Tab-separated table of C-alpha atoms and ligand atoms in Angstrom:
chain	number	residue	atom	x	y	z
A	568	MET	CA	63.750	74.041	148.238
A	569	LYS	CA	63.279	77.762	148.500
A	570	ALA	CA	65.613	80.560	149.431
A	571	LEU	CA	64.465	82.898	152.184
A	572	ASP	CA	63.159	85.542	149.788
A	573	GLU	CA	61.016	83.079	147.829
A	574	LEU	CA	58.123	82.512	150.260
A	575	THR	CA	54.623	82.979	148.815
A	576	PHE	CA	52.408	85.099	151.057
A	577	ASP	CA	48.620	85.417	151.060
A	578	ASN	CA	47.556	87.235	154.201
A	579	ARG	CA	43.895	86.344	154.557
A	580	PHE	CA	43.550	87.205	158.244
A	581	ALA	CA	45.084	90.647	157.757
A	582	ARG	CA	42.445	91.333	155.087
A	583	LEU	CA	39.646	90.826	157.610
A	584	GLY	CA	40.547	94.313	158.722
A	585	ASP	CA	41.315	96.416	161.762
A	586	ALA	CA	38.502	95.049	163.918
A	587	PHE	CA	40.411	91.737	164.019
A	588	SER	CA	44.028	92.787	164.288
A	589	ALA	CA	46.319	95.803	164.357
A	590	HIS	CA	49.223	96.521	162.042
A	591	VAL	CA	52.452	96.501	164.082
A	592	LEU	CA	56.068	96.234	162.944
A	593	PRO	CA	58.457	93.930	164.797
A	594	GLU	CA	60.893	95.692	167.087
A	595	PRO	CA	64.369	94.250	166.426
A	596	ILE	CA	66.531	92.584	169.070
A	597	ASP	CA	70.246	93.427	169.322
A	598	ASN	CA	72.890	91.256	167.708
A	599	PRO	CA	70.448	88.534	166.604
A	600	ARG	CA	71.900	85.028	166.239
A	601	LEU	CA	70.624	81.550	165.652
A	602	VAL	CA	70.211	79.498	168.804
A	603	VAL	CA	68.550	76.483	167.214
A	604	SER	CA	66.502	75.660	164.143
A	605	SER	CA	64.259	72.787	163.133
A	606	PRO	CA	64.946	71.486	159.627
A	607	ALA	CA	61.649	69.540	159.776
A	608	ALA	CA	59.652	72.693	160.574
A	609	MET	CA	61.529	74.700	157.934
A	610	ALA	CA	60.628	71.999	155.423
A	611	LEU	CA	56.953	72.855	155.990
A	612	LEU	CA	57.777	76.175	154.297
A	613	ASP	CA	59.969	74.407	151.682
A	614	LEU	CA	62.912	76.341	153.150
A	615	ASP	CA	66.419	75.037	152.610
A	616	PRO	CA	67.560	74.128	156.171
A	617	THR	CA	71.055	75.526	155.567
A	618	THR	CA	69.608	79.047	155.261
A	619	ALA	CA	69.123	78.963	159.044
A	620	GLU	CA	72.872	79.519	159.418
A	621	THR	CA	72.822	82.779	157.440
A	622	GLN	CA	72.882	86.273	158.852
A	623	GLU	CA	69.792	87.083	156.793
A	624	PHE	CA	67.841	84.386	158.645
A	625	ALA	CA	68.800	85.786	162.059
A	626	GLU	CA	67.875	89.275	160.847
A	627	LEU	CA	64.492	88.184	159.471
A	628	PHE	CA	63.461	86.311	162.605
A	629	GLY	CA	65.137	88.757	164.948
A	630	GLY	CA	62.819	91.503	163.687
A	631	HIS	CA	65.392	93.474	161.633
A	632	LYS	CA	64.070	92.688	158.173
A	633	LEU	CA	60.739	91.858	156.640
A	634	TRP	CA	59.550	90.469	153.333
A	635	ALA	CA	57.790	93.026	151.128
A	636	ASP	CA	54.684	90.766	151.098
A	637	ALA	CA	54.503	90.158	154.838
A	638	GLU	CA	51.789	92.104	156.675
A	639	PRO	CA	52.584	91.831	160.379
A	640	ARG	CA	49.487	92.001	162.586
A	641	ALA	CA	48.721	91.657	166.287
A	642	MET	CA	45.469	89.697	166.699
A	643	VAL	CA	42.802	90.655	169.231
A	644	TYR	CA	41.080	88.008	171.355
A	645	SER	CA	39.833	87.514	174.895
A	646	GLY	CA	39.316	84.453	177.033
A	647	HIS	CA	38.609	82.734	180.321
A	648	GLN	CA	41.716	82.698	182.477
A	649	PHE	CA	41.613	80.379	185.505
A	650	GLY	CA	37.825	80.345	185.238
A	651	GLY	CA	37.256	84.116	185.067
A	652	TYR	CA	36.555	86.110	181.940
A	653	THR	CA	39.191	88.627	180.789
A	654	PRO	CA	37.481	90.918	178.270
A	655	GLN	CA	40.524	91.825	176.249
A	656	LEU	CA	43.722	89.955	175.603
A	657	GLY	CA	45.367	89.699	172.200
A	658	ASP	CA	48.884	89.272	170.876
A	659	GLY	CA	50.795	91.266	173.481
A	660	ARG	CA	54.201	90.189	172.265
A	661	GLY	CA	53.713	88.092	169.176
A	662	LEU	CA	52.913	89.059	165.608
A	663	LEU	CA	51.294	87.157	162.824
A	664	LEU	CA	53.959	88.017	160.233
A	665	GLY	CA	51.960	86.629	157.370
A	666	GLU	CA	50.399	83.523	155.870
A	667	VAL	CA	52.396	81.332	153.554
A	668	TYR	CA	51.432	78.583	151.129
A	669	ASN	CA	53.945	75.801	150.585
A	670	GLU	CA	54.417	73.831	147.388
A	671	ALA	CA	52.051	71.118	148.612
A	672	GLY	CA	49.368	73.824	148.869
A	673	GLU	CA	49.368	73.778	152.696
A	674	HIS	CA	48.714	76.976	154.547
A	675	TRP	CA	51.012	78.075	157.388
A	676	ASP	CA	50.821	81.091	159.679
A	677	LEU	CA	54.209	82.610	160.496
A	678	HIS	CA	54.066	83.973	164.016
A	679	LEU	CA	57.010	85.766	165.587
A	680	LYS	CA	56.857	85.567	169.375
A	681	GLY	CA	58.722	88.199	171.374
A	682	ALA	CA	58.517	90.820	168.613
A	683	GLY	CA	57.881	93.846	170.852
A	684	GLN	CA	54.925	95.802	172.186
A	685	THR	CA	51.529	95.924	170.529
A	686	PRO	CA	48.229	97.650	171.386
A	687	PHE	CA	47.462	94.485	173.420
A	688	SER	CA	50.602	94.447	175.562
A	689	ARG	CA	48.851	95.893	178.627
A	690	MET	CA	51.694	96.280	181.163
A	691	GLY	CA	54.055	93.893	179.350
A	692	ASP	CA	57.278	94.705	177.522
A	693	GLY	CA	56.367	92.688	174.426
A	694	ARG	CA	59.394	90.466	174.863
A	695	ALA	CA	60.074	86.785	175.461
A	696	VAL	CA	63.164	85.579	177.313
A	697	LEU	CA	65.636	83.035	175.937
A	698	ARG	CA	64.638	80.431	178.552
A	699	SER	CA	60.934	80.352	177.651
A	700	SER	CA	61.666	80.577	173.925
A	701	ILE	CA	63.868	77.487	174.115
A	702	ARG	CA	61.201	75.653	176.098
A	703	GLU	CA	58.523	76.491	173.521
A	704	PHE	CA	60.793	75.443	170.660
A	705	LEU	CA	61.748	72.109	172.226
A	706	ALA	CA	58.213	71.264	173.327
A	707	SER	CA	56.591	72.070	169.974
A	708	GLU	CA	58.996	69.900	168.066
A	709	ALA	CA	59.073	67.116	170.684
A	710	LEU	CA	55.267	66.844	170.778
A	711	ASN	CA	55.140	66.703	167.023
A	712	ALA	CA	57.670	63.870	166.996
A	713	LEU	CA	55.450	62.000	169.484
A	714	ASN	CA	52.542	62.382	167.020
A	715	ILE	CA	50.781	64.793	169.367
A	716	PRO	CA	49.281	67.699	167.384
A	717	SER	CA	51.080	70.941	168.184
A	718	SER	CA	52.048	74.280	166.772
A	719	ARG	CA	55.556	74.003	165.330
A	720	ALA	CA	58.697	76.047	165.878
A	721	ALA	CA	61.161	76.811	163.098
A	722	CYS	CA	63.841	78.552	165.161
A	723	VAL	CA	64.901	80.480	168.213
A	724	ILE	CA	66.861	83.690	167.661
A	725	GLY	CA	68.867	84.921	170.658
A	726	SER	CA	70.105	88.451	171.322
A	727	ASP	CA	71.906	90.855	173.640
A	728	THR	CA	68.739	92.838	174.379
A	729	PRO	CA	68.243	92.948	178.155
A	730	VAL	CA	64.850	92.015	179.585
A	731	TRP	CA	63.778	92.246	183.219
A	732	ARG	CA	61.923	89.382	184.851
A	733	GLU	CA	62.844	88.273	188.390
A	734	LYS	CA	66.351	89.135	187.260
A	735	GLN	CA	67.917	90.505	184.113
A	736	GLU	CA	67.701	88.101	181.202
A	737	ARG	CA	68.102	88.292	177.420
A	738	ALA	CA	65.357	88.638	174.843
A	739	ALA	CA	64.783	86.013	172.168
A	740	MET	CA	62.256	85.349	169.424
A	741	VAL	CA	60.643	82.116	168.296
A	742	LEU	CA	59.215	81.623	164.844
A	743	ARG	CA	56.058	79.630	165.472
A	744	LEU	CA	54.188	77.898	162.649
A	745	ALA	CA	50.595	76.713	162.726
A	746	PRO	CA	47.869	76.300	160.127
A	747	SER	CA	45.920	78.819	162.211
A	748	HIS	CA	46.450	81.013	165.270
A	749	ILE	CA	42.732	81.351	165.961
A	750	ARG	CA	41.843	80.499	169.539
A	751	PHE	CA	38.592	79.813	171.385
A	752	GLY	CA	39.122	83.342	172.722
A	753	HIS	CA	38.736	84.882	169.273
A	754	PHE	CA	35.111	83.770	169.163
A	755	GLU	CA	34.580	84.806	172.783
A	756	TYR	CA	35.870	88.312	172.063
A	757	PHE	CA	33.280	89.096	169.386
A	758	TYR	CA	30.512	87.367	171.334
A	759	TYR	CA	31.069	89.297	174.572
A	760	THR	CA	31.631	92.614	172.813
A	761	LYS	CA	28.283	91.984	171.048
A	762	ARG	CA	29.496	92.281	167.481
A	763	PRO	CA	27.533	89.588	165.643
A	764	GLU	CA	28.522	90.855	162.192
A	765	GLN	CA	32.208	90.537	162.917
A	766	GLN	CA	31.719	87.272	164.706
A	767	LYS	CA	30.042	85.953	161.573
A	768	GLN	CA	32.910	87.253	159.459
A	769	LEU	CA	35.328	85.393	161.712
A	770	GLY	CA	33.212	82.228	161.561
A	771	GLU	CA	33.050	82.336	157.779
A	772	HIS	CA	36.790	82.882	157.561
A	773	VAL	CA	37.467	79.903	159.832
A	774	LEU	CA	35.010	77.671	157.966
A	775	ALA	CA	36.441	78.527	154.576
A	776	MET	CA	40.082	78.277	155.634
A	777	HIS	CA	40.097	75.402	158.082
A	778	PHE	CA	36.829	73.451	157.932
A	779	PRO	CA	35.790	73.562	154.251
A	780	GLU	CA	34.164	70.103	154.518
A	781	CYS	CA	31.759	71.520	157.130
A	782	LEU	CA	30.404	73.952	154.519
A	783	GLU	CA	28.872	70.923	152.762
A	784	GLN	CA	26.844	70.090	155.881
A	785	PRO	CA	23.280	71.352	156.490
A	786	GLU	CA	24.500	73.264	159.562
A	787	PRO	CA	28.114	74.299	158.903
A	788	TYR	CA	28.682	75.948	162.297
A	789	LEU	CA	27.399	72.909	164.140
A	790	ALA	CA	29.558	70.609	162.010
A	791	MET	CA	32.547	72.812	162.779
A	792	PHE	CA	31.861	72.782	166.511
A	793	ARG	CA	31.557	69.017	166.400
A	794	GLU	CA	34.915	68.786	164.659
A	795	ILE	CA	36.496	71.074	167.277
A	796	VAL	CA	35.067	68.875	170.051
A	797	GLU	CA	36.405	65.744	168.371
A	798	ARG	CA	39.867	67.172	167.802
A	799	ASN	CA	40.202	68.447	171.352
A	800	ALA	CA	39.005	65.147	172.814
A	801	GLU	CA	41.686	63.384	170.802
A	802	LEU	CA	44.366	65.931	171.695
A	803	ILE	CA	43.724	65.702	175.414
A	804	ALA	CA	43.627	61.891	175.199
A	805	LYS	CA	47.135	62.088	173.768
A	806	TRP	CA	48.336	64.469	176.486
A	807	GLN	CA	47.030	62.094	179.148
A	808	ALA	CA	48.440	59.012	177.433
A	809	TYR	CA	51.933	60.522	177.183
A	810	GLY	CA	52.010	62.438	180.454
A	811	PHE	CA	51.993	65.970	179.052
A	812	CYS	CA	50.785	68.689	181.401
A	813	HIS	CA	50.017	71.993	179.618
A	814	GLY	CA	49.771	74.107	182.744
A	815	VAL	CA	47.730	77.090	181.488
A	816	MET	CA	44.607	75.777	179.777
A	817	ASN	CA	42.919	79.157	179.547
A	818	THR	CA	40.545	79.499	176.612
A	819	ASP	CA	42.895	81.996	174.982
A	820	ASN	CA	45.480	79.214	174.835
A	821	MET	CA	43.141	76.707	173.169
A	822	SER	CA	43.374	76.337	169.410
A	823	ILE	CA	40.279	75.851	167.269
A	824	LEU	CA	42.337	73.267	165.362
A	825	GLY	CA	42.821	71.110	168.454
A	826	ILE	CA	46.591	71.483	168.509
A	827	THR	CA	48.795	72.078	171.567
A	828	PHE	CA	49.257	75.823	171.738
A	829	ASP	CA	51.007	78.514	173.837
A	830	PHE	CA	53.632	76.884	175.964
A	831	GLY	CA	54.309	78.206	179.457
A	832	PRO	CA	55.205	76.214	182.565
A	833	PHE	CA	54.287	72.895	180.847
A	834	ALA	CA	55.912	69.628	181.907
A	835	PHE	CA	56.045	65.985	181.001
A	836	LEU	CA	55.546	63.717	183.999
A	837	ASP	CA	58.662	62.048	185.309
A	838	ASP	CA	57.108	59.902	188.077
A	839	PHE	CA	53.457	59.149	187.445
A	840	ASP	CA	51.318	61.534	189.506
A	841	ALA	CA	47.688	62.152	188.574
A	842	ASN	CA	47.630	65.238	190.817
A	843	PHE	CA	50.753	66.809	189.393
A	844	ILE	CA	50.594	70.621	189.030
A	845	CYS	CA	53.277	72.032	186.769
A	846	ASN	CA	52.262	75.672	187.119
A	847	HIS	CA	53.434	77.066	190.456
A	848	SER	CA	50.911	79.892	190.412
A	849	ASP	CA	48.057	77.383	190.019
A	850	ASP	CA	47.358	77.138	193.768
A	851	GLN	CA	44.044	75.351	193.368
A	852	GLY	CA	45.368	72.814	190.890
A	853	ARG	CA	42.787	73.866	188.335
A	854	TYR	CA	45.143	72.706	185.586
A	855	SER	CA	46.587	69.658	187.332
A	856	PHE	CA	47.410	66.656	185.170
A	857	SER	CA	44.162	64.759	185.726
A	858	ASN	CA	42.037	67.926	185.638
A	859	GLN	CA	43.039	68.507	182.027
A	860	VAL	CA	40.242	66.141	181.015
A	861	PRO	CA	37.284	68.003	182.623
A	862	ILE	CA	38.914	71.355	181.851
A	863	GLY	CA	38.929	70.405	178.165
A	864	GLN	CA	35.169	70.083	178.420
A	865	TRP	CA	34.854	73.297	180.429
A	866	ASN	CA	36.773	75.168	177.736
A	867	LEU	CA	34.628	73.688	174.987
A	868	SER	CA	31.515	74.866	176.848
A	869	ALA	CA	32.985	78.360	176.984
A	870	LEU	CA	33.399	78.167	173.211
A	871	ALA	CA	29.862	76.765	172.886
A	872	GLN	CA	28.518	79.777	174.772
A	873	ALA	CA	30.233	82.068	172.272
A	874	LEU	CA	28.674	80.119	169.399
A	875	THR	CA	25.087	80.450	170.624
A	876	PRO	CA	24.332	83.107	167.963
A	877	PHE	CA	24.921	80.417	165.312
A	878	ILE	CA	23.851	77.126	166.868
A	879	SER	CA	20.899	76.114	169.029
A	880	VAL	CA	21.603	75.465	172.686
A	881	GLU	CA	20.230	71.903	172.414
A	882	ALA	CA	22.540	71.061	169.519
A	883	LEU	CA	25.522	72.566	171.338
A	884	ARG	CA	24.711	70.617	174.482
A	885	GLU	CA	24.330	67.378	172.577
A	886	THR	CA	27.627	67.910	170.775
A	887	LEU	CA	29.430	68.746	174.020
A	888	GLY	CA	28.139	65.420	175.308
A	889	LEU	CA	30.384	63.692	172.763
A	890	TYR	CA	33.557	64.967	174.392
A	891	LEU	CA	33.947	62.572	177.309
A	892	PRO	CA	33.063	59.349	175.449
A	893	LEU	CA	35.367	60.373	172.601
A	894	PHE	CA	38.160	61.227	175.009
A	895	GLN	CA	37.694	57.909	176.777
A	896	ALA	CA	37.726	55.900	173.541
A	897	HIS	CA	40.906	57.571	172.238
A	898	TYR	CA	42.644	57.356	175.580
A	899	LEU	CA	41.878	53.689	176.098
A	900	ASP	CA	42.896	52.898	172.553
A	901	LEU	CA	46.265	54.602	173.052
A	902	MET	CA	46.863	52.979	176.411
A	903	ARG	CA	46.007	49.538	175.049
A	904	ARG	CA	48.662	50.056	172.441
A	905	ARG	CA	51.117	51.279	175.051
A	906	LEU	CA	50.445	48.075	176.993
A	907	GLY	CA	50.989	46.017	173.852
A	908	PHE	CA	47.432	44.799	173.311
A	909	THR	CA	45.980	44.498	169.840
A	910	MET	CA	42.400	43.461	170.659
A	911	PRO	CA	40.174	45.253	173.172
A	912	GLU	CA	38.860	43.467	176.244
A	913	ASP	CA	36.197	44.708	178.634
A	914	ASP	CA	38.417	44.805	181.694
A	915	ASP	CA	41.213	46.831	180.096
A	916	GLN	CA	40.101	50.049	181.733
A	917	LEU	CA	40.265	48.438	185.155
A	918	LEU	CA	43.638	46.844	184.471
A	919	LEU	CA	44.986	50.245	183.445
A	920	GLU	CA	43.520	52.066	186.442
A	921	ASN	CA	45.054	49.511	188.803
A	922	LEU	CA	48.438	49.973	187.166
A	923	LEU	CA	48.301	53.762	187.382
A	924	GLN	CA	47.321	53.575	191.036
A	925	LEU	CA	50.295	51.298	191.758
A	926	MET	CA	52.604	53.640	189.835
A	927	GLN	CA	51.222	56.639	191.695
A	928	ASN	CA	51.811	55.010	195.080
A	929	SER	CA	55.387	54.097	194.229
A	930	GLY	CA	56.458	57.115	192.165
A	931	VAL	CA	57.340	55.000	189.142
A	932	ASP	CA	58.770	56.723	186.073
A	933	TYR	CA	55.850	56.938	183.658
A	934	THR	CA	57.787	56.894	180.380
A	935	LEU	CA	60.400	54.290	181.241
A	936	PHE	CA	57.859	51.855	182.688
A	937	PHE	CA	56.113	51.424	179.334
A	938	ARG	CA	59.350	51.326	177.407
A	939	ARG	CA	60.727	48.556	179.628
A	940	LEU	CA	57.475	46.657	179.461
A	941	GLY	CA	58.134	46.107	175.759
A	942	ASP	CA	61.845	45.380	176.048
A	943	GLN	CA	61.309	41.739	176.931
A	944	SER	CA	58.555	39.156	177.033
A	945	ALA	CA	55.680	40.101	179.338
A	946	GLU	CA	56.821	37.582	182.001
A	947	LEU	CA	60.419	38.788	182.060
A	948	ALA	CA	59.499	42.464	181.897
A	949	VAL	CA	57.109	42.192	184.812
A	950	ALA	CA	59.673	40.242	186.838
A	951	GLN	CA	62.218	43.045	186.364
A	952	LEU	CA	59.872	45.964	186.870
A	953	ARG	CA	58.522	44.684	190.191
A	954	ASP	CA	61.542	46.104	192.040
A	955	ASP	CA	60.338	49.637	191.229
A	956	PHE	CA	57.179	49.165	193.262
A	957	VAL	CA	56.799	49.639	196.993
A	958	ASP	CA	53.699	47.447	197.046
A	959	ILE	CA	55.419	44.445	195.465
A	960	LYS	CA	52.552	42.091	196.239
A	961	GLY	CA	50.109	44.449	194.609
A	962	PHE	CA	52.299	44.707	191.544
A	963	ASP	CA	52.806	40.936	191.373
A	964	ALA	CA	49.036	40.468	191.336
A	965	TRP	CA	48.765	43.039	188.550
A	966	GLY	CA	51.638	41.376	186.687
A	967	GLU	CA	49.877	38.013	186.707
A	968	ARG	CA	46.746	39.541	185.222
A	969	TYR	CA	48.846	41.403	182.661
A	970	VAL	CA	50.730	38.312	181.536
A	971	ALA	CA	47.465	36.371	181.210
A	972	ARG	CA	45.990	39.271	179.235
A	973	VAL	CA	48.993	39.371	176.880
A	974	THR	CA	48.688	35.614	176.352
A	975	ARG	CA	45.005	35.872	175.495
A	976	ASP	CA	45.807	38.676	173.085
A	977	GLY	CA	47.745	36.221	170.935
A	978	ALA	CA	51.324	35.078	171.088
A	979	LEU	CA	53.573	37.299	169.034
A	980	ASP	CA	57.241	36.562	168.990
A	981	GLN	CA	59.194	38.919	171.209
A	982	GLU	CA	60.780	40.772	168.293
A	983	GLN	CA	57.381	41.749	166.936
A	984	ARG	CA	56.089	42.620	170.374
A	985	ARG	CA	59.059	44.881	171.061
A	986	ALA	CA	58.853	46.622	167.697
A	987	ARG	CA	55.136	47.240	168.066
A	988	MET	CA	55.393	48.552	171.613
A	989	HIS	CA	58.509	50.650	171.068
A	990	ALA	CA	56.750	52.377	168.168
A	991	VAL	CA	54.271	53.883	170.648
A	992	ASN	CA	56.379	54.025	173.833
A	993	PRO	CA	59.048	56.734	173.594
A	994	LEU	CA	62.441	56.360	175.187
A	995	TYR	CA	63.170	60.094	175.111
A	996	ILE	CA	60.785	62.779	176.324
A	997	LEU	CA	61.364	66.454	177.131
A	998	ARG	CA	62.008	66.124	180.832
A	999	ASN	CA	62.223	69.445	182.664
A	1000	TYR	CA	65.767	68.788	183.819
A	1001	LEU	CA	66.935	68.144	180.246
A	1002	ALA	CA	65.418	71.435	179.107
A	1003	GLN	CA	66.953	73.209	182.095
A	1004	ARG	CA	70.436	71.863	181.379
A	1005	ALA	CA	70.177	73.063	177.776
A	1006	ILE	CA	68.900	76.480	178.905
A	1007	ASP	CA	71.700	76.934	181.441
A	1008	ALA	CA	74.292	76.338	178.719
A	1009	ALA	CA	72.477	78.559	176.206
A	1010	GLU	CA	72.342	81.412	178.718
A	1011	GLN	CA	76.150	81.167	178.814
A	1012	GLY	CA	76.246	81.384	174.998
A	1013	ASP	CA	76.693	77.644	174.360
A	1014	TYR	CA	73.906	76.427	172.069
A	1015	SER	CA	75.273	72.936	171.472
A	1016	GLU	CA	73.189	71.280	174.191
A	1017	VAL	CA	69.870	72.753	172.932
A	1018	ARG	CA	70.699	71.514	169.460
A	1019	ARG	CA	71.682	68.054	170.687
A	1020	LEU	CA	68.550	67.735	172.816
A	1021	HIS	CA	66.346	68.844	169.929
A	1022	ALA	CA	67.970	66.207	167.698
A	1023	VAL	CA	67.443	63.456	170.299
A	1024	LEU	CA	63.796	64.422	170.810
A	1025	SER	CA	63.087	64.451	167.096
A	1026	LYS	CA	63.373	60.625	167.141
A	1027	PRO	CA	61.832	59.769	170.510
A	1028	PHE	CA	60.992	56.153	169.699
A	1029	GLU	CA	64.418	55.203	168.332
A	1030	GLU	CA	67.314	54.022	170.439
A	1031	GLN	CA	70.152	56.449	169.748
A	1032	PRO	CA	73.603	55.059	170.526
A	1033	GLY	CA	75.584	57.373	172.793
A	1034	MET	CA	72.450	59.221	173.902
A	1035	GLU	CA	71.396	56.801	176.662
A	1036	SER	CA	71.769	59.468	179.344
A	1037	TYR	CA	68.922	61.472	177.749
A	1038	ALA	CA	66.515	58.694	178.705
A	1039	GLU	CA	67.426	58.784	182.377
A	1040	ARG	CA	65.193	59.772	185.251
A	1041	PRO	CA	65.969	63.211	186.674
A	1042	PRO	CA	68.887	63.602	189.059
A	1043	GLU	CA	68.051	64.929	192.529
A	1044	TRP	CA	68.433	68.607	191.450
A	1045	GLY	CA	66.088	68.091	188.511
A	1046	LYS	CA	63.180	66.418	190.307
A	1047	HIS	CA	61.185	69.363	191.522
A	1048	LEU	CA	62.311	72.252	189.383
A	1049	GLU	CA	60.186	75.334	189.859
A	1050	ILE	CA	59.581	76.546	186.356
A	1051	SER	CA	58.982	80.260	186.489
A	1052	CYS	CA	55.683	81.391	185.009
A	1053	SER	CA	57.256	84.641	183.875
A	1054	SER	CA	58.313	84.195	180.328
B	1228	AMP	P1	50.249	83.773	178.122
B	1228	AMP	O1	50.079	83.485	179.575
B	1228	AMP	O2	51.679	83.691	177.640
B	1228	AMP	O3	49.315	82.956	177.261
B	1228	AMP	O4	49.871	85.303	177.929
B	1228	AMP	C1	48.631	85.858	178.289
B	1228	AMP	C2	48.500	87.225	177.663
B	1228	AMP	O5	49.517	88.099	178.125
B	1228	AMP	C3	48.606	87.223	176.139
B	1228	AMP	O6	47.706	88.173	175.643
B	1228	AMP	C4	50.045	87.624	175.917
B	1228	AMP	O7	50.229	88.226	174.659
B	1228	AMP	C5	50.274	88.606	177.033
B	1228	AMP	N1	51.695	88.687	177.439
B	1228	AMP	C6	52.418	87.743	178.080
B	1228	AMP	N2	53.680	88.171	178.282
B	1228	AMP	C7	53.770	89.422	177.756
B	1228	AMP	C8	54.815	90.392	177.654
B	1228	AMP	N3	56.030	90.178	178.137
B	1228	AMP	N4	54.525	91.550	177.045
B	1228	AMP	C9	53.286	91.791	176.549
B	1228	AMP	N5	52.270	90.937	176.634
B	1228	AMP	C10	52.499	89.739	177.221
B	1229	MG	MG1	48.609	82.720	175.597
């Protein structure tokens, strides 16, 4: 375990130079204090979790202090936002504080979000509000606990600094960790500004740092693109399998590592709804729940376009063609496990589609349905769940097929079946109303609910005595919360 001043920095991205990022110092927030920390994320830096309670910790991640070896930089990138190209974006309110190696030799970027204005702030104030910082923190750590790749969050630091959104709020900072903060939009920026030398420098940096095995291949850039396609297909399969809606899948919010990145108006589904739109400014539903699958491919083609200086168009096209079949294979595999099957059968896709259609028509809770399906034998579970469906006959017909399918799969005793299904079917997910309740308390200065919720979500598959209420469907007030896009 390390003390706060013992981190080992090696700032490789900063050394790429001023064409890639600008040196900016964090602008401190007033009266910084710990809102919540993640011992698991701190462990990635070998940091003693008790240091989170110190004043020094709040000062470091509230922008008051800096390590001598940190080299804070605002990165430049661009990207396609809602289908249109924006020629220059960049870290408008976040800073790459530095790159750290842990004792296991892993590389972690330290990124402080809400650290003040940068040359890329455009009209923005460079700040992040407490509400959105808490949401990013909870979502990062909750996704990770669900085995869904994500950037991590080590802490939220609150403050007295006023910030204006629709009303006056308070500024906060999140310490985000990721092996890389390079986005699809980084490659797009150098492609569209016609700077092949710098684009190559970026590509070589990414290959060496994050895809060293691709350097052994005859065409390293093609191997890297293939890996990015594979990782994103798998990531989006996981989002779809667990009902996660990102909300702003612009190419500047897509990580080259295939991890969930940049949290805004995201949501987990409560009731199953393929057409769910979590972002209230997304009038067309471009980023609706089911559209995440084709949008993943659209975003990868935008990246492919930016990689045309390195890879032939035919090879890019062929590699892009892998996305949908890979997505489908991962998704079906996950859903088979969620349904409790061990062996694949040809009709599984159809069985699943029929179930989702029935759930859609009846507004059935997506998470609890799968959890309850494993609670008891298939026959008993189906008999209990039928009451949740409006089309009872339709569900009964599905239930018969399901029970027959489970029987063909091989008779496990119910204990084994439950253990196997509960290991992939969470009881606790980050429902919007749970986040909102924690935020409301935190805005009044009470951080206990955020901390409790974070603890519950760090073990989503385990029953936690006394925490049953965290598994409940939303109350009336929490069903259709409008999550503000301002953050
Ligand atoms: P986002 O929608 O959060 O991914 O942000 C899109 C772009 O706007 C990024 O370049 C952000 O850095 C920038 N941005 C968002 N909010 C602010 C803010 N309050 N101040 C400065 N830049 C911001
Ligand atoms: Mg963003």
